[in-house]
Coordinates of C-alpha atoms in Angstrom, one line a residue:
Chain A
M1 CA 0.0 0.0 0.0
T2 CA 1.4 3.4 -1.0
A3 CA 0.2 6.2 1.2
P4 CA -1.5 9.0 -0.8
F5 CA -0.5 12.6 -1.1
E6 CA -3.2 13.7 1.3
F7 CA -2.0 11.5 4.1
C8 CA 1.6 12.6 3.9
L9 CA 0.4 16.2 3.8
R10 CA -1.5 15.8 7.1
L11 CA 1.6 14.5 8.9
G12 CA 3.8 17.2 7.4
D13 CA 1.4 20.1 8.0
T14 CA 0.8 19.0 11.6
D15 CA 4.5 18.9 12.3
L16 CA 5.1 22.2 10.5
I17 CA 2.4 24.2 12.2
L18 CA 3.3 22.9 15.7
S19 CA 6.9 23.7 15.0
Q20 CA 6.0 27.3 14.0
R21 CA 3.9 27.7 17.2
L22 CA 6.8 26.4 19.4
G23 CA 9.2 28.7 17.5
E24 CA 7.1 31.7 18.6
W25 CA 8.4 31.1 22.2
C26 CA 12.0 31.6 21.1
G27 CA 13.4 34.4 23.1
H28 CA 10.4 34.4 25.4
G29 CA 10.8 31.1 27.2
P30 CA 10.3 31.2 31.0
V31 CA 13.9 30.2 31.7
L32 CA 16.9 29.8 29.3
E33 CA 16.8 26.0 29.4
E34 CA 13.2 26.0 28.5
D35 CA 13.8 28.4 25.7
L36 CA 16.4 26.1 24.3
A37 CA 14.3 23.0 24.8
L38 CA 11.2 24.5 23.0
A39 CA 13.4 25.7 20.1
N40 CA 15.0 22.2 19.8
V41 CA 11.7 20.4 19.8
A42 CA 10.5 22.9 17.2
L43 CA 13.6 22.1 15.1
D44 CA 13.0 18.3 15.3
L45 CA 9.4 18.8 14.2
L46 CA 10.5 21.1 11.4
G47 CA 13.0 18.5 10.2
Q48 CA 10.3 15.9 10.2
A49 CA 7.9 18.2 8.4
R50 CA 10.4 18.7 5.6
L51 CA 10.7 14.9 5.1
W52 CA 6.9 14.5 5.1
L53 CA 6.3 17.4 2.8
T54 CA 9.0 16.4 0.4
L55 CA 7.4 12.9 0.3
A56 CA 3.9 14.5 -0.2
G57 CA 5.2 16.5 -3.2
E58 CA 6.6 13.3 -4.7
R59 CA 3.3 11.4 -4.2
E60 CA 1.3 14.3 -5.7
G61 CA 3.5 14.1 -8.8
C62 CA 3.0 17.7 -9.8
G63 CA 6.5 18.8 -9.0
R64 CA 5.7 20.8 -5.8
S65 CA 8.6 21.0 -3.4
E66 CA 8.5 21.1 0.4
D67 CA 9.0 24.9 0.2
Q68 CA 6.1 25.4 -2.2
L69 CA 3.9 23.3 -0.1
A70 CA 4.9 25.2 3.1
Y71 CA 4.9 28.7 1.8
L72 CA 2.5 28.9 -1.1
R73 CA -0.7 27.4 0.2
D74 CA -3.5 29.2 1.9
A75 CA -5.2 28.1 5.2
G76 CA -7.9 26.1 3.4
A77 CA -5.3 23.9 1.8
F78 CA -3.6 23.0 5.1
R79 CA -4.4 19.6 6.6
N80 CA -2.9 19.9 10.1
L81 CA -4.8 18.9 13.3
L82 CA -6.7 21.8 14.9
L83 CA -4.9 21.0 18.2
V84 CA -1.5 22.2 16.9
E85 CA -2.7 25.5 15.5
Q86 CA -4.0 26.7 18.9
P87 CA -2.1 29.8 20.2
N88 CA 0.6 29.2 22.9
G89 CA -1.3 30.8 25.8
D90 CA 0.6 30.4 29.0
Y91 CA 3.1 27.7 29.7
A92 CA 0.5 25.3 31.0
H93 CA -1.4 25.7 27.7
T94 CA 1.7 25.1 25.6
M95 CA 2.8 22.0 27.5
T96 CA -0.7 20.5 27.6
R97 CA -1.0 21.0 23.8
Q98 CA 2.5 19.3 23.5
F99 CA 1.7 16.5 25.8
F100 CA -1.6 15.6 24.1
F101 CA 0.3 15.7 20.8
D102 CA 3.4 13.8 21.9
A103 CA 1.3 11.0 23.6
W104 CA -0.3 10.5 20.2
H105 CA 2.7 11.2 18.0
L106 CA 4.9 8.5 19.5
P107 CA 2.6 5.5 19.0
L108 CA 1.6 6.8 15.6
L109 CA 5.2 6.9 14.4
E110 CA 6.0 3.6 16.0
T111 CA 3.1 2.0 14.1
L112 CA 4.0 3.7 10.9
G113 CA 7.5 2.5 11.3
S114 CA 6.4 -1.0 10.3
S115 CA 4.3 0.3 7.4
S116 CA 4.5 -1.6 4.1
D117 CA 5.1 1.8 2.5
A118 CA 9.0 1.9 2.7
A119 CA 9.3 5.7 2.5
I120 CA 6.7 6.2 5.3
A121 CA 8.3 3.5 7.4
A122 CA 11.8 5.1 7.0
I123 CA 10.7 8.6 8.1
A124 CA 8.5 7.3 10.9
A125 CA 11.2 5.0 12.3
K126 CA 13.6 7.9 12.4
A127 CA 11.1 10.4 13.8
S128 CA 9.9 8.1 16.6
R129 CA 13.2 8.2 18.4
E130 CA 13.0 12.0 18.6
A131 CA 9.3 11.9 19.6
A132 CA 10.2 9.6 22.5
Y133 CA 12.3 12.5 23.9
H134 CA 9.6 15.0 23.4
L135 CA 7.0 12.9 25.3
R136 CA 9.4 12.3 28.2
R137 CA 9.8 16.1 28.5
S138 CA 6.2 17.2 28.1
R139 CA 5.1 14.4 30.6
D140 CA 7.5 15.8 33.2
W141 CA 6.1 19.3 32.8
I142 CA 2.5 18.1 33.2
I143 CA 3.4 16.5 36.5
R144 CA 5.4 19.5 37.6
L145 CA 2.7 22.0 36.8
G146 CA -0.3 19.9 37.9
D147 CA 1.3 18.8 41.1
G148 CA 2.9 22.2 41.7
T149 CA 1.4 25.3 43.2
E150 CA -2.3 26.1 43.5
E151 CA -1.8 28.6 40.7
S152 CA 0.0 26.2 38.4
H153 CA -2.6 23.5 39.1
R154 CA -5.5 25.9 38.3
R155 CA -3.8 26.9 35.0
M156 CA -3.4 23.3 34.0
E157 CA -7.1 22.7 34.6
T158 CA -7.9 25.7 32.4
A159 CA -5.6 24.5 29.6
I160 CA -7.0 20.9 29.7
A161 CA -10.6 22.2 29.5
A162 CA -9.7 24.3 26.5
L163 CA -7.7 21.7 24.6
W164 CA -9.5 18.5 25.4
P165 CA -12.3 18.9 22.7
L166 CA -9.5 19.1 20.1
T167 CA -8.0 15.7 20.9
G168 CA -10.7 13.6 19.3
E169 CA -9.5 14.6 15.8
M170 CA -6.3 12.6 16.3
F171 CA -8.3 9.3 16.3
A172 CA -11.1 10.2 13.9
A173 CA -10.1 8.4 10.6
D174 CA -11.6 9.1 7.3
A175 CA -10.9 7.2 4.1
V176 CA -7.5 8.9 3.7
D177 CA -6.3 7.8 7.1
S178 CA -7.9 4.3 7.0
S179 CA -6.0 3.5 3.8
V180 CA -2.7 3.7 5.7
I181 CA -3.3 3.2 9.4
D182 CA -5.9 2.3 12.0
L183 CA -6.0 5.5 14.1
E184 CA -8.5 4.1 16.6
A185 CA -6.0 1.4 17.6
L186 CA -3.7 4.1 18.9
R187 CA -6.3 5.4 21.4
P188 CA -5.8 2.9 24.3
R189 CA -2.1 3.7 24.6
W190 CA -2.8 7.4 24.4
Q191 CA -5.6 7.2 27.0
S192 CA -3.4 5.2 29.4
E193 CA -0.6 7.7 29.0
I194 CA -3.0 10.6 29.8
E195 CA -4.5 8.7 32.8
S196 CA -1.2 7.7 34.4
T197 CA 0.4 11.0 33.9
F198 CA -2.6 13.0 35.1
A199 CA -2.8 10.7 38.2
H200 CA 0.8 11.6 39.1
A201 CA -0.1 15.3 38.4
T202 CA -3.2 15.2 40.6
L203 CA -5.2 16.2 37.6
A204 CA -8.6 14.9 36.5
V205 CA -9.1 13.3 33.1
P206 CA -12.1 15.0 31.4
S207 CA -15.0 12.7 30.7
D208 CA -16.4 12.3 27.2
A209 CA -17.0 15.6 25.5
W210 CA -18.1 17.0 22.2
M211 CA -15.1 16.8 19.9
Q212 CA -14.3 19.4 17.2
H213 CA -13.1 18.2 13.8
G214 CA -12.1 19.7 10.5
G215 CA -8.4 20.4 10.4
K216 CA -7.5 17.3 8.4
Q217 CA -10.2 18.3 5.9
G218 CA -9.0 21.9 5.6
V219 CA -11.6 23.6 7.9
H220 CA -9.5 25.6 10.3
T221 CA -9.9 28.1 13.1
E222 CA -9.1 31.7 12.2
K223 CA -5.9 31.3 14.3
L224 CA -4.2 29.4 11.4
G225 CA -4.6 32.5 9.2
T226 CA -2.5 34.7 11.4
L227 CA 0.1 32.0 11.9
L228 CA 0.5 31.6 8.2
A229 CA 0.6 35.4 7.6
E230 CA 3.7 35.5 9.7
M231 CA 5.3 32.2 8.5
Q232 CA 4.7 32.9 4.8
F233 CA 5.4 36.6 4.8
L234 CA 8.9 36.5 3.3
Q235 CA 8.0 34.2 0.5
R236 CA 4.8 36.1 -0.3
A237 CA 6.5 39.5 -0.3
Y238 CA 9.6 38.4 -2.2
P239 CA 8.6 35.4 -4.3
G240 CA 11.4 33.0 -5.0
A241 CA 13.7 34.6 -2.3
Q242 CA 16.4 32.2 -1.1
W243 CA 18.8 32.5 1.8
Chain B
M1 CA 40.4 5.9 -9.7
V2 CA 41.0 6.3 -5.9
E3 CA 40.2 3.4 -3.6
V4 CA 37.2 3.7 -1.4
G5 CA 39.3 3.1 1.7
K6 CA 41.4 6.2 0.8
I7 CA 38.2 8.2 0.5
R8 CA 37.1 7.2 3.9
E9 CA 40.5 8.4 5.2
W10 CA 40.0 11.8 3.5
L11 CA 36.6 12.2 5.1
E12 CA 38.0 11.4 8.5
A13 CA 39.4 14.9 8.2
V14 CA 36.0 16.5 7.7
P15 CA 34.8 17.8 11.1
D16 CA 31.2 18.0 12.4
P17 CA 30.4 21.7 12.1
E18 CA 28.9 21.9 15.6
I19 CA 31.3 19.5 17.4
P20 CA 34.5 20.0 15.5
V21 CA 36.5 17.4 17.5
V22 CA 34.6 14.6 15.8
S23 CA 34.6 13.8 12.1
V24 CA 31.7 12.8 9.9
V25 CA 33.2 9.3 9.9
D26 CA 33.4 9.2 13.7
L27 CA 29.7 10.2 13.9
G28 CA 28.8 7.2 11.7
I29 CA 26.8 9.2 9.2
L30 CA 29.0 8.1 6.3
R31 CA 27.3 4.9 5.1
D32 CA 28.9 4.2 1.8
A33 CA 31.1 5.5 -1.0
A34 CA 31.1 3.9 -4.5
W35 CA 32.3 4.8 -7.9
H36 CA 29.9 4.8 -10.9
G37 CA 32.1 5.4 -13.8
D38 CA 33.9 8.7 -13.0
E39 CA 31.2 9.8 -10.5
L40 CA 31.7 9.1 -6.8
E41 CA 28.4 8.4 -4.9
V42 CA 28.7 9.2 -1.2
T43 CA 25.8 8.0 0.9
I44 CA 25.1 9.6 4.3
T45 CA 22.5 9.1 7.0
P46 CA 21.4 12.3 8.7
T47 CA 21.4 12.5 12.5
Y48 CA 18.5 14.4 14.0
S49 CA 15.7 15.3 11.5
G50 CA 16.1 19.0 12.3
C51 CA 19.9 19.1 12.6
P52 CA 20.9 22.3 10.9
A53 CA 24.4 20.9 10.4
V54 CA 23.4 18.3 7.9
A55 CA 23.4 20.7 4.9
V56 CA 26.8 22.0 6.0
I57 CA 28.2 18.5 6.4
A58 CA 27.0 17.6 2.9
H59 CA 28.7 20.7 1.5
D60 CA 31.9 20.0 3.5
I61 CA 32.1 16.5 2.2
E62 CA 31.8 17.7 -1.4
A63 CA 34.4 20.4 -0.9
A64 CA 36.9 17.9 0.7
L65 CA 36.5 15.5 -2.1
H66 CA 36.9 18.3 -4.8
A67 CA 40.0 19.4 -2.9
H68 CA 41.4 15.9 -3.3
G69 CA 40.7 16.0 -7.0
V70 CA 37.4 14.1 -7.3
A71 CA 35.6 16.1 -9.9
R72 CA 32.1 14.5 -9.9
V73 CA 30.5 13.8 -6.5
K74 CA 26.9 12.7 -5.9
L75 CA 25.5 12.8 -2.4
T76 CA 22.7 10.5 -1.5
T77 CA 20.7 10.5 1.7
R78 CA 19.6 7.3 3.2
L79 CA 17.1 7.3 6.1
S80 CA 16.8 3.6 6.8
P81 CA 18.0 2.2 9.0
P82 CA 17.8 5.4 11.1
W83 CA 21.0 6.8 12.5
T84 CA 21.8 5.8 16.1
T85 CA 24.4 7.0 18.5
D86 CA 25.5 3.3 18.6
W87 CA 27.3 4.2 15.3
L88 CA 29.6 6.6 17.0
S89 CA 33.1 5.2 16.7
P90 CA 35.2 4.4 19.8
Q91 CA 37.6 7.2 18.8
G92 CA 34.7 9.5 18.4
R93 CA 33.5 8.7 21.9
E94 CA 36.9 9.3 23.3
K95 CA 37.2 12.6 21.5
L96 CA 33.9 13.8 22.8
H97 CA 35.0 12.9 26.3
G98 CA 38.2 14.8 25.9
F99 CA 36.3 17.8 24.6
G100 CA 34.1 17.9 27.8
I101 CA 31.1 16.3 26.3
A102 CA 29.9 13.1 28.0
P103 CA 29.4 10.4 25.3
P104 CA 26.1 8.5 25.1
E105 CA 25.9 5.9 27.9
L106 CA 25.6 2.4 26.4
N107 CA 23.1 1.3 29.0
A108 CA 20.1 3.5 27.9
I109 CA 17.6 1.9 30.3
A110 CA 18.8 3.6 33.5
P111 CA 21.7 5.7 32.3
R112 CA 24.1 7.0 34.9
V113 CA 25.8 9.8 33.2
H114 CA 29.5 10.3 34.1
C115 CA 31.0 13.7 34.4
P116 CA 33.6 14.2 31.6
H117 CA 35.6 16.5 33.9
C118 CA 36.0 14.4 37.1
G119 CA 34.4 11.1 36.2
S120 CA 31.8 11.2 39.0
S121 CA 28.5 9.5 38.5
Q122 CA 26.8 12.0 40.9
T123 CA 25.3 14.0 38.1
E124 CA 21.9 15.5 37.4
C125 CA 20.0 16.6 34.3
V126 CA 19.3 20.3 34.1
S127 CA 17.5 20.3 30.7
A128 CA 16.7 17.5 28.3
F129 CA 17.9 19.7 25.5
G130 CA 21.2 21.5 25.5
S131 CA 23.0 23.7 23.0
T132 CA 22.1 21.4 20.1
P133 CA 19.2 18.9 19.7
C134 CA 21.6 16.0 20.2
K135 CA 22.7 17.1 23.6
A136 CA 21.2 17.4 27.1
L137 CA 22.5 19.8 29.7
Y138 CA 23.9 18.2 32.9
R139 CA 25.5 19.3 36.1
C140 CA 28.0 17.4 38.2
R141 CA 27.3 17.4 41.9
A142 CA 30.8 16.4 42.8
C143 CA 32.9 18.9 40.9
R144 CA 30.1 21.4 40.4
E145 CA 30.8 21.8 36.7
P146 CA 28.0 21.9 34.1
F147 CA 28.5 19.8 31.0
D148 CA 26.8 18.6 27.8
Y149 CA 25.7 15.0 27.4
F150 CA 25.4 13.5 24.0
K151 CA 22.1 11.7 24.4
P152 CA 21.7 8.1 23.3
L153 CA 19.4 7.8 20.3
R154 CA 18.4 4.3 19.5

């Protein structure tokens, strides 16, 4: 089975948009080590996005490069998860977004690592080693903030309430996803990661809630537009510009 | 036509741009070199996905080969099997240590990171990410010195 253009695009866009969000912290991190850590996670994700988008361009077969896909598409053509386009908020918000993502990303990549599509398997096997480090770090932060002060605990609860309705999209497969991977099969591992970490963090796992969808089909929040305005500015203002 | 062994020797003089004490050969990213007619194909496996040094490494390899008189060089990237710190050469590990960077511990399950300055195992992690994505920032409780730890990736 060869993964279609659209599937590679979803993986690439999700990594790219989260990388851009994390990059916004650069120079604003709460402490120097955190500033470096966020920039490094952003860099890993950007590297992974480049691999996926290059592959997407090959699968599409119209000659589009990773740069053309990243810089010359409008919001409606992006296929990232709604979760990753959410603004950074405070640090509890940023780390909750990261933890929900990492806890899904690692099992996703590990599963894709044994895909029968050799190109998908190669990228996923490589990326999963990096994702393991990301999860270890975001998990530590959830525990530290949840089981921290009254204020940090309260902020974690606010972040969880805001982001939880965006987690369902990670497991909601349409025909594009189902042709490559069984997303629903990733849920038990994700759920148990959330439950054990939240237990350590003295945080409550939200019960079933209404889940928002649309990112993977190109229906985004208006927040993606402002992110793209900044990310794509240079290439839009000076078409073809290179470093 | 130059022997492949000789080419390997030349590339041992090409340093990693971020950690110049180790060469691209020490890092284990050089996978293969083979002649196709008068063109030399060099295959490399990148380290971290987002490592900004990879483009520089590719350029440096080409430049070194041109300097040794190889006119036509083709660089190929191979992702699978993925790069692992297990491919660091024993000399590379020693060079890292001598440079003040703790090499990746071979027991990754419960790694006890040894201080490259005093050798103590009384060390603690300050940040999972250091000055580059491949390193973590540590501190030695014995000699009080901070140091970089080259994280195991496998």
